[in-house]
Amino acid sequence: MWRISVLTIFPEVFPGPLAASLAGKALAAGAWSLDVVDIRTFATDKHRTVDDTPAGGGPGMVMKADVLGRAIDATATDERPRLLLSPRGVPLTQARVETLAGGPGAVLLCGRFEGIDERVIAARGLEEVSIGDYVLSGGEIAAMVLIDACVRLIPGVMGAAASGEEESFADGLLEYPHYTRPQNWEGRSIPDVLLSGDHGRIAAWRRAEAERLTRERRPDLWAAFLQRVRAGSRTE
Ligand SMILES: C[S@@+](CC[C@H](N)C(=O)[O-])C[C@H]1O[C@@H](n2cnc3c(N)ncnc32)[C@H](O)[C@@H]1O
């Protein structure tokens, strides 16, 4: 079973949105498991202190190495990757999500305040992962993003398995546009090709739209896509 352990000082926010829809049904059915660990229970003083002032001065507070070390040691007792949600981390991509979803699960550490004592990262082999170039107030929502993206790839979780294969990023392109009934809405029609019943033309239109959207919106993805296409045609 795919197993997630989340270390947080706000255990009450889980499972939150992860209890809804397909991820929630899969959780209830035992297709994946969620173990939420309250970091405060590893504090030893009577106030359950998890943070202290930054060495060298400056604003905010830093999560303490001794408390986090104990929390990680009690939780990460197997071979699952240990990830620290962090804006300094390697950006999360669909490729990384696929790798994580295909593995045993993960242990996720949610930072708060200014972040965690740097020594914990090396001492406990944490890999820093970012969900984007912006700063959240804590790692909990970032952890939920990562979990949600992974859980929907676990076999049997998504309704139609094929819908994952054509999604954005699956082959390095953004997804083509979708339409459904009514055929005309506020003077706007569904493109004729999608009503033609010609599967070859529909596939070609979708591919062209996926390429157009990627080229227009994500020059970074488009450049990487072209590079792969060129490399592929060189090796053929
Ligand atoms: C206020 S942030 C700390 C930001 C830190 N002082 C910095 O400038 O890099 C508190 C916590 O939120 C989480 N967090 C914030 N932004 C994130 C992001 N883009 N991706 C993943 N986690 C994030 C991390 O766990 C972080 O330790």
PDB file of C-alpha atoms and ligand atoms in Angstrom:
ATOM      1  CA  MET A   1       0.000   0.000   0.000  1.00  0.00           C
ATOM      2  CA  TRP A   2       1.158   3.567  -0.756  1.00  0.00           C
ATOM      3  CA  ARG A   3       1.904   5.125   2.636  1.00  0.00           C
ATOM      4  CA  ILE A   4       2.186   8.791   3.533  1.00  0.00           C
ATOM      5  CA  SER A   5       3.318  10.104   6.906  1.00  0.00           C
ATOM      6  CA  VAL A   6       2.992  13.844   7.474  1.00  0.00           C
ATOM      7  CA  LEU A   7       4.873  15.575  10.276  1.00  0.00           C
ATOM      8  CA  THR A   8       3.179  18.832  11.207  1.00  0.00           C
ATOM      9  CA  ILE A   9       2.337  21.113  14.120  1.00  0.00           C
ATOM     10  CA  PHE A  10      -1.202  21.384  12.700  1.00  0.00           C
ATOM     11  CA  PRO A  11      -2.367  17.742  12.513  1.00  0.00           C
ATOM     12  CA  GLU A  12      -6.001  18.843  12.611  1.00  0.00           C
ATOM     13  CA  VAL A  13      -5.870  20.186   9.035  1.00  0.00           C
ATOM     14  CA  PHE A  14      -5.458  16.643   7.627  1.00  0.00           C
ATOM     15  CA  PRO A  15      -6.939  14.932   5.678  1.00  0.00           C
ATOM     16  CA  GLY A  16      -8.859  18.125   4.762  1.00  0.00           C
ATOM     17  CA  PRO A  17      -9.595  18.143   1.029  1.00  0.00           C
ATOM     18  CA  LEU A  18      -7.858  14.774   0.661  1.00  0.00           C
ATOM     19  CA  ALA A  19     -10.947  13.179   2.229  1.00  0.00           C
ATOM     20  CA  ALA A  20     -13.100  14.316  -0.710  1.00  0.00           C
ATOM     21  CA  SER A  21     -13.841  12.690  -4.045  1.00  0.00           C
ATOM     22  CA  LEU A  22     -11.661   9.947  -5.545  1.00  0.00           C
ATOM     23  CA  ALA A  23      -8.684  10.446  -3.196  1.00  0.00           C
ATOM     24  CA  GLY A  24     -11.000  10.259  -0.177  1.00  0.00           C
ATOM     25  CA  LYS A  25     -12.769   7.148  -1.458  1.00  0.00           C
ATOM     26  CA  ALA A  26      -9.410   5.505  -2.116  1.00  0.00           C
ATOM     27  CA  LEU A  27      -8.249   6.455   1.387  1.00  0.00           C
ATOM     28  CA  ALA A  28     -11.405   4.971   2.920  1.00  0.00           C
ATOM     29  CA  ALA A  29     -10.995   1.854   0.765  1.00  0.00           C
ATOM     30  CA  GLY A  30      -7.398   1.372   1.931  1.00  0.00           C
ATOM     31  CA  ALA A  31      -5.726   2.046  -1.445  1.00  0.00           C
ATOM     32  CA  TRP A  32      -3.374   4.441   0.376  1.00  0.00           C
ATOM     33  CA  SER A  33      -2.807   5.388   3.994  1.00  0.00           C
ATOM     34  CA  LEU A  34      -2.269   8.685   5.791  1.00  0.00           C
ATOM     35  CA  ASP A  35      -0.488   8.835   9.120  1.00  0.00           C
ATOM     36  CA  VAL A  36      -0.451  12.337  10.626  1.00  0.00           C
ATOM     37  CA  VAL A  37       2.210  12.940  13.254  1.00  0.00           C
ATOM     38  CA  ASP A  38       1.962  15.886  15.656  1.00  0.00           C
ATOM     39  CA  ILE A  39       5.479  17.277  15.990  1.00  0.00           C
ATOM     40  CA  ARG A  40       4.567  18.856  19.346  1.00  0.00           C
ATOM     41  CA  THR A  41       4.303  15.456  20.981  1.00  0.00           C
ATOM     42  CA  PHE A  42       8.107  15.193  20.551  1.00  0.00           C
ATOM     43  CA  ALA A  43       8.789  18.378  22.523  1.00  0.00           C
ATOM     44  CA  THR A  44       9.960  17.691  26.057  1.00  0.00           C
ATOM     45  CA  ASP A  45       9.101  20.890  27.959  1.00  0.00           C
ATOM     46  CA  LYS A  46       5.750  21.543  29.526  1.00  0.00           C
ATOM     47  CA  HIS A  47       4.837  24.177  26.885  1.00  0.00           C
ATOM     48  CA  ARG A  48       5.524  21.697  24.034  1.00  0.00           C
ATOM     49  CA  THR A  49       7.922  24.169  22.412  1.00  0.00           C
ATOM     50  CA  VAL A  50       8.871  23.382  18.806  1.00  0.00           C
ATOM     51  CA  ASP A  51      10.605  26.635  17.825  1.00  0.00           C
ATOM     52  CA  ASP A  52      13.230  29.075  19.026  1.00  0.00           C
ATOM     53  CA  THR A  53      14.815  32.355  17.957  1.00  0.00           C
ATOM     54  CA  PRO A  54      17.208  32.291  14.969  1.00  0.00           C
ATOM     55  CA  ALA A  55      20.899  31.994  15.725  1.00  0.00           C
ATOM     56  CA  GLY A  56      22.540  35.209  14.553  1.00  0.00           C
ATOM     57  CA  GLY A  57      19.359  37.206  15.095  1.00  0.00           C
ATOM     58  CA  GLY A  58      16.670  38.325  12.705  1.00  0.00           C
ATOM     59  CA  PRO A  59      12.921  38.058  12.519  1.00  0.00           C
ATOM     60  CA  GLY A  60      10.712  35.045  13.207  1.00  0.00           C
ATOM     61  CA  MET A  61      11.329  31.666  14.739  1.00  0.00           C
ATOM     62  CA  VAL A  62      13.048  28.453  13.611  1.00  0.00           C
ATOM     63  CA  MET A  63      11.805  24.886  14.178  1.00  0.00           C
ATOM     64  CA  LYS A  64      14.107  23.094  16.583  1.00  0.00           C
ATOM     65  CA  ALA A  65      16.484  20.343  15.422  1.00  0.00           C
ATOM     66  CA  ASP A  66      16.139  18.208  18.567  1.00  0.00           C
ATOM     67  CA  VAL A  67      12.329  18.066  18.401  1.00  0.00           C
ATOM     68  CA  LEU A  68      12.262  17.438  14.642  1.00  0.00           C
ATOM     69  CA  GLY A  69      14.994  14.814  14.897  1.00  0.00           C
ATOM     70  CA  ARG A  70      12.953  12.813  17.406  1.00  0.00           C
ATOM     71  CA  ALA A  71       9.773  13.166  15.320  1.00  0.00           C
ATOM     72  CA  ILE A  72      11.530  11.970  12.157  1.00  0.00           C
ATOM     73  CA  ASP A  73      13.277   9.082  13.936  1.00  0.00           C
ATOM     74  CA  ALA A  74       9.967   7.828  15.307  1.00  0.00           C
ATOM     75  CA  THR A  75       8.234   8.062  11.917  1.00  0.00           C
ATOM     76  CA  ALA A  76      10.723   7.430   9.110  1.00  0.00           C
ATOM     77  CA  THR A  77      11.648   3.897  10.067  1.00  0.00           C
ATOM     78  CA  ASP A  78      11.485   2.463   6.536  1.00  0.00           C
ATOM     79  CA  GLU A  79      12.869   3.156   3.067  1.00  0.00           C
ATOM     80  CA  ARG A  80      10.333   5.796   2.030  1.00  0.00           C
ATOM     81  CA  PRO A  81      11.802   9.071   0.705  1.00  0.00           C
ATOM     82  CA  ARG A  82      11.935  11.848   3.317  1.00  0.00           C
ATOM     83  CA  LEU A  83      10.784  15.121   1.847  1.00  0.00           C
ATOM     84  CA  LEU A  84      10.833  18.585   3.367  1.00  0.00           C
ATOM     85  CA  LEU A  85       8.300  20.942   1.813  1.00  0.00           C
ATOM     86  CA  SER A  86      10.332  24.078   1.180  1.00  0.00           C
ATOM     87  CA  PRO A  87      10.309  27.053  -1.215  1.00  0.00           C
ATOM     88  CA  ARG A  88      14.059  26.430  -1.629  1.00  0.00           C
ATOM     89  CA  GLY A  89      13.433  22.918  -2.884  1.00  0.00           C
ATOM     90  CA  VAL A  90      13.555  21.306  -6.295  1.00  0.00           C
ATOM     91  CA  PRO A  91      10.294  22.249  -8.058  1.00  0.00           C
ATOM     92  CA  LEU A  92       7.736  19.435  -8.018  1.00  0.00           C
ATOM     93  CA  THR A  93       6.995  18.158 -11.528  1.00  0.00           C
ATOM     94  CA  GLN A  94       4.623  15.563 -12.947  1.00  0.00           C
ATOM     95  CA  ALA A  95       7.647  13.323 -13.614  1.00  0.00           C
ATOM     96  CA  ARG A  96       8.624  13.455  -9.928  1.00  0.00           C
ATOM     97  CA  VAL A  97       4.995  12.854  -8.927  1.00  0.00           C
ATOM     98  CA  GLU A  98       4.938   9.738 -11.132  1.00  0.00           C
ATOM     99  CA  THR A  99       8.129   8.443  -9.507  1.00  0.00           C
ATOM    100  CA  LEU A 100       6.766   9.070  -6.017  1.00  0.00           C
ATOM    101  CA  ALA A 101       3.396   7.488  -6.849  1.00  0.00           C
ATOM    102  CA  GLY A 102       5.198   4.407  -8.161  1.00  0.00           C
ATOM    103  CA  GLY A 103       7.193   4.022  -4.942  1.00  0.00           C
ATOM    104  CA  PRO A 104       6.284   2.994  -1.401  1.00  0.00           C
ATOM    105  CA  GLY A 105       5.000   6.474  -0.412  1.00  0.00           C
ATOM    106  CA  ALA A 106       6.820   9.244   1.459  1.00  0.00           C
ATOM    107  CA  VAL A 107       7.454  10.936   4.777  1.00  0.00           C
ATOM    108  CA  LEU A 108       6.619  14.640   4.492  1.00  0.00           C
ATOM    109  CA  LEU A 109       7.879  17.271   6.895  1.00  0.00           C
ATOM    110  CA  CYS A 110       5.874  20.514   6.968  1.00  0.00           C
ATOM    111  CA  GLY A 111       7.832  23.597   7.957  1.00  0.00           C
ATOM    112  CA  ARG A 112       6.384  26.637   9.717  1.00  0.00           C
ATOM    113  CA  PHE A 113       7.728  29.999  10.896  1.00  0.00           C
ATOM    114  CA  GLU A 114      11.032  30.851   9.117  1.00  0.00           C
ATOM    115  CA  GLY A 115      11.618  27.188   8.402  1.00  0.00           C
ATOM    116  CA  ILE A 116      13.573  24.413  10.114  1.00  0.00           C
ATOM    117  CA  ASP A 117      17.054  24.194  11.636  1.00  0.00           C
ATOM    118  CA  GLU A 118      19.368  23.506   8.678  1.00  0.00           C
ATOM    119  CA  ARG A 119      21.186  20.695  10.482  1.00  0.00           C
ATOM    120  CA  VAL A 120      18.119  18.440  10.351  1.00  0.00           C
ATOM    121  CA  ILE A 121      18.160  18.424   6.542  1.00  0.00           C
ATOM    122  CA  ALA A 122      21.589  16.790   6.270  1.00  0.00           C
ATOM    123  CA  ALA A 123      21.364  14.733   9.458  1.00  0.00           C
ATOM    124  CA  ARG A 124      18.121  13.018   8.432  1.00  0.00           C
ATOM    125  CA  GLY A 125      18.646  12.986   4.652  1.00  0.00           C
ATOM    126  CA  LEU A 126      15.724  15.264   3.787  1.00  0.00           C
ATOM    127  CA  GLU A 127      15.111  16.203   0.168  1.00  0.00           C
ATOM    128  CA  GLU A 128      13.676  19.703  -0.202  1.00  0.00           C
ATOM    129  CA  VAL A 129      10.687  19.933  -2.560  1.00  0.00           C
ATOM    130  CA  SER A 130       8.923  23.136  -3.633  1.00  0.00           C
ATOM    131  CA  ILE A 131       5.450  23.405  -5.114  1.00  0.00           C
ATOM    132  CA  GLY A 132       6.221  26.737  -6.793  1.00  0.00           C
ATOM    133  CA  ASP A 133       8.054  30.026  -6.666  1.00  0.00           C
ATOM    134  CA  TYR A 134       5.983  31.690  -3.951  1.00  0.00           C
ATOM    135  CA  VAL A 135       6.048  31.496  -0.164  1.00  0.00           C
ATOM    136  CA  LEU A 136       3.264  29.786   1.774  1.00  0.00           C
ATOM    137  CA  SER A 137       2.865  30.210   5.528  1.00  0.00           C
ATOM    138  CA  GLY A 138       3.396  26.505   6.127  1.00  0.00           C
ATOM    139  CA  GLY A 139       4.156  23.201   4.447  1.00  0.00           C
ATOM    140  CA  GLU A 140       0.745  21.632   5.086  1.00  0.00           C
ATOM    141  CA  ILE A 141      -0.983  22.873   1.932  1.00  0.00           C
ATOM    142  CA  ALA A 142       2.135  22.032  -0.086  1.00  0.00           C
ATOM    143  CA  ALA A 143       2.061  18.507   1.380  1.00  0.00           C
ATOM    144  CA  MET A 144      -1.597  18.172   0.389  1.00  0.00           C
ATOM    145  CA  VAL A 145      -0.759  19.270  -3.158  1.00  0.00           C
ATOM    146  CA  LEU A 146       1.970  16.647  -3.423  1.00  0.00           C
ATOM    147  CA  ILE A 147      -0.217  13.909  -1.911  1.00  0.00           C
ATOM    148  CA  ASP A 148      -3.189  14.731  -4.148  1.00  0.00           C
ATOM    149  CA  ALA A 149      -1.055  14.713  -7.303  1.00  0.00           C
ATOM    150  CA  CYS A 150       0.399  11.305  -6.345  1.00  0.00           C
ATOM    151  CA  VAL A 151      -2.747   9.613  -5.072  1.00  0.00           C
ATOM    152  CA  ARG A 152      -4.653  10.120  -8.327  1.00  0.00           C
ATOM    153  CA  LEU A 153      -1.938   8.089 -10.103  1.00  0.00           C
ATOM    154  CA  ILE A 154      -2.237   5.075  -7.808  1.00  0.00           C
ATOM    155  CA  PRO A 155      -3.752   2.247  -9.883  1.00  0.00           C
ATOM    156  CA  GLY A 156      -7.512   2.079  -9.460  1.00  0.00           C
ATOM    157  CA  VAL A 157      -7.898   5.559  -7.920  1.00  0.00           C
ATOM    158  CA  MET A 158      -8.788   7.526 -11.045  1.00  0.00           C
ATOM    159  CA  GLY A 159     -12.079   6.601 -12.700  1.00  0.00           C
ATOM    160  CA  ALA A 160     -10.772   6.177 -16.237  1.00  0.00           C
ATOM    161  CA  ALA A 161      -7.132   5.149 -16.221  1.00  0.00           C
ATOM    162  CA  ALA A 162      -6.673   6.522 -19.745  1.00  0.00           C
ATOM    163  CA  SER A 163      -7.537  10.064 -18.680  1.00  0.00           C
ATOM    164  CA  GLY A 164      -4.135  10.308 -16.950  1.00  0.00           C
ATOM    165  CA  GLU A 165      -2.224   9.405 -20.079  1.00  0.00           C
ATOM    166  CA  GLU A 166      -3.497  12.368 -22.092  1.00  0.00           C
ATOM    167  CA  GLU A 167      -3.285  14.962 -19.365  1.00  0.00           C
ATOM    168  CA  SER A 168      -1.142  18.058 -19.223  1.00  0.00           C
ATOM    169  CA  PHE A 169       2.576  17.216 -18.869  1.00  0.00           C
ATOM    170  CA  ALA A 170       2.042  13.517 -19.670  1.00  0.00           C
ATOM    171  CA  ASP A 171       4.090  13.862 -22.872  1.00  0.00           C
ATOM    172  CA  GLY A 172       5.600  17.246 -22.109  1.00  0.00           C
ATOM    173  CA  LEU A 173       2.666  19.193 -23.585  1.00  0.00           C
ATOM    174  CA  LEU A 174      -0.277  20.996 -21.990  1.00  0.00           C
ATOM    175  CA  GLU A 175      -3.618  19.341 -22.547  1.00  0.00           C
ATOM    176  CA  TYR A 176      -5.965  20.206 -25.452  1.00  0.00           C
ATOM    177  CA  PRO A 177      -9.291  22.006 -24.727  1.00  0.00           C
ATOM    178  CA  HIS A 178     -12.391  20.083 -23.620  1.00  0.00           C
ATOM    179  CA  TYR A 179     -16.060  20.672 -24.510  1.00  0.00           C
ATOM    180  CA  THR A 180     -19.364  19.029 -23.652  1.00  0.00           C
ATOM    181  CA  ARG A 181     -23.075  19.581 -24.320  1.00  0.00           C
ATOM    182  CA  PRO A 182     -24.882  21.886 -25.020  1.00  0.00           C
ATOM    183  CA  GLN A 183     -23.535  22.085 -28.564  1.00  0.00           C
ATOM    184  CA  ASN A 184     -24.184  25.847 -28.668  1.00  0.00           C
ATOM    185  CA  TRP A 185     -23.785  27.979 -25.573  1.00  0.00           C
ATOM    186  CA  GLU A 186     -24.106  31.780 -25.557  1.00  0.00           C
ATOM    187  CA  GLY A 187     -23.366  31.823 -29.295  1.00  0.00           C
ATOM    188  CA  ARG A 188     -20.247  29.681 -28.936  1.00  0.00           C
ATOM    189  CA  SER A 189     -20.141  26.283 -30.643  1.00  0.00           C
ATOM    190  CA  ILE A 190     -18.156  23.151 -30.040  1.00  0.00           C
ATOM    191  CA  PRO A 191     -15.511  22.919 -32.829  1.00  0.00           C
ATOM    192  CA  ASP A 192     -17.005  20.968 -35.773  1.00  0.00           C
ATOM    193  CA  VAL A 193     -14.139  18.475 -35.881  1.00  0.00           C
ATOM    194  CA  LEU A 194     -15.108  17.144 -32.424  1.00  0.00           C
ATOM    195  CA  LEU A 195     -18.606  16.350 -33.709  1.00  0.00           C
ATOM    196  CA  SER A 196     -17.341  14.715 -36.926  1.00  0.00           C
ATOM    197  CA  GLY A 197     -16.953  11.199 -35.504  1.00  0.00           C
ATOM    198  CA  ASP A 198     -13.632  10.994 -37.397  1.00  0.00           C
ATOM    199  CA  HIS A 199     -11.229   9.738 -34.703  1.00  0.00           C
ATOM    200  CA  GLY A 200      -8.121  10.406 -36.787  1.00  0.00           C
ATOM    201  CA  ARG A 201      -9.059  14.042 -37.409  1.00  0.00           C
ATOM    202  CA  ILE A 202     -10.058  14.489 -33.762  1.00  0.00           C
ATOM    203  CA  ALA A 203      -6.710  13.132 -32.547  1.00  0.00           C
ATOM    204  CA  ALA A 204      -4.831  15.380 -34.988  1.00  0.00           C
ATOM    205  CA  TRP A 205      -6.833  18.456 -33.895  1.00  0.00           C
ATOM    206  CA  ARG A 206      -6.215  17.696 -30.229  1.00  0.00           C
ATOM    207  CA  ARG A 207      -2.508  17.245 -30.829  1.00  0.00           C
ATOM    208  CA  ALA A 208      -2.292  20.529 -32.761  1.00  0.00           C
ATOM    209  CA  GLU A 209      -4.168  22.355 -29.984  1.00  0.00           C
ATOM    210  CA  ALA A 210      -1.914  20.851 -27.305  1.00  0.00           C
ATOM    211  CA  GLU A 211       1.141  22.028 -29.237  1.00  0.00           C
ATOM    212  CA  ARG A 212      -0.342  25.508 -29.840  1.00  0.00           C
ATOM    213  CA  LEU A 213      -1.239  26.007 -26.167  1.00  0.00           C
ATOM    214  CA  THR A 214       2.172  24.808 -24.994  1.00  0.00           C
ATOM    215  CA  ARG A 215       3.980  27.053 -27.495  1.00  0.00           C
ATOM    216  CA  GLU A 216       1.893  30.098 -26.503  1.00  0.00           C
ATOM    217  CA  ARG A 217       1.773  29.609 -22.748  1.00  0.00           C
ATOM    218  CA  ARG A 218       4.867  27.700 -21.739  1.00  0.00           C
ATOM    219  CA  PRO A 219       7.924  28.481 -23.873  1.00  0.00           C
ATOM    220  CA  ASP A 220      10.020  26.496 -21.351  1.00  0.00           C
ATOM    221  CA  LEU A 221       8.009  23.299 -21.896  1.00  0.00           C
ATOM    222  CA  TRP A 222       7.834  23.923 -25.639  1.00  0.00           C
ATOM    223  CA  ALA A 223      11.624  24.254 -25.928  1.00  0.00           C
ATOM    224  CA  ALA A 224      12.116  21.036 -23.942  1.00  0.00           C
ATOM    225  CA  PHE A 225       9.522  19.269 -26.106  1.00  0.00           C
ATOM    226  CA  LEU A 226      11.246  20.366 -29.346  1.00  0.00           C
ATOM    227  CA  GLN A 227      14.580  19.230 -27.970  1.00  0.00           C
ATOM    228  CA  ARG A 228      13.154  15.763 -27.218  1.00  0.00           C
ATOM    229  CA  VAL A 229      11.554  15.545 -30.667  1.00  0.00           C
ATOM    230  CA  ARG A 230      14.863  16.499 -32.340  1.00  0.00           C
ATOM    231  CA  ALA A 231      16.837  14.060 -30.180  1.00  0.00           C
ATOM    232  CA  GLY A 232      14.282  11.332 -31.009  1.00  0.00           C
ATOM    233  CA  SER A 233      14.504  11.924 -34.741  1.00  0.00           C
ATOM    234  CA  ARG A 234      18.323  11.863 -34.553  1.00  0.00           C
ATOM    235  CA  THR A 235      18.318   8.417 -32.875  1.00  0.00           C
ATOM    236  CA  GLU A 236      15.760   6.936 -35.314  1.00  0.00           C
TER     237      GLU A 236
HETATM  238  C1  LIG B   1       6.942  31.029   5.741  1.00  0.00           C
HETATM  239  S1  LIG B   1       7.623  29.595   5.027  1.00  0.00           S
HETATM  240  C2  LIG B   1       9.350  29.820   5.298  1.00  0.00           C
HETATM  241  C3  LIG B   1      10.015  30.534   4.176  1.00  0.00           C
HETATM  242  C4  LIG B   1      11.514  30.665   4.355  1.00  0.00           C
HETATM  243  N1  LIG B   1      11.827  31.639   5.363  1.00  0.00           N
HETATM  244  C5  LIG B   1      12.154  31.052   3.024  1.00  0.00           C
HETATM  245  O1  LIG B   1      12.244  32.248   2.745  1.00  0.00           O
HETATM  246  O2  LIG B   1      12.522  30.174   2.231  1.00  0.00           O
HETATM  247  C6  LIG B   1       7.205  28.324   6.160  1.00  0.00           C
HETATM  248  C7  LIG B   1       7.131  26.919   5.579  1.00  0.00           C
HETATM  249  O3  LIG B   1       6.169  26.868   4.555  1.00  0.00           O
HETATM  250  C8  LIG B   1       6.489  25.849   3.637  1.00  0.00           C
HETATM  251  N2  LIG B   1       6.496  26.429   2.288  1.00  0.00           N
HETATM  252  C9  LIG B   1       6.402  27.743   1.984  1.00  0.00           C
HETATM  253  N3  LIG B   1       6.419  27.940   0.668  1.00  0.00           N
HETATM  254  C10 LIG B   1       6.536  26.719   0.094  1.00  0.00           C
HETATM  255  C11 LIG B   1       6.617  26.269  -1.261  1.00  0.00           C
HETATM  256  N4  LIG B   1       6.599  27.131  -2.284  1.00  0.00           N
HETATM  257  N5  LIG B   1       6.717  24.958  -1.489  1.00  0.00           N
HETATM  258  C12 LIG B   1       6.754  24.066  -0.458  1.00  0.00           C
HETATM  259  N6  LIG B   1       6.681  24.449   0.850  1.00  0.00           N
HETATM  260  C13 LIG B   1       6.570  25.752   1.125  1.00  0.00           C
HETATM  261  C14 LIG B   1       7.841  25.296   4.053  1.00  0.00           C
HETATM  262  O4  LIG B   1       7.636  24.087   4.775  1.00  0.00           O
HETATM  263  C15 LIG B   1       8.387  26.387   4.957  1.00  0.00           C
HETATM  264  O5  LIG B   1       9.297  25.905   5.906  1.00  0.00           O
END
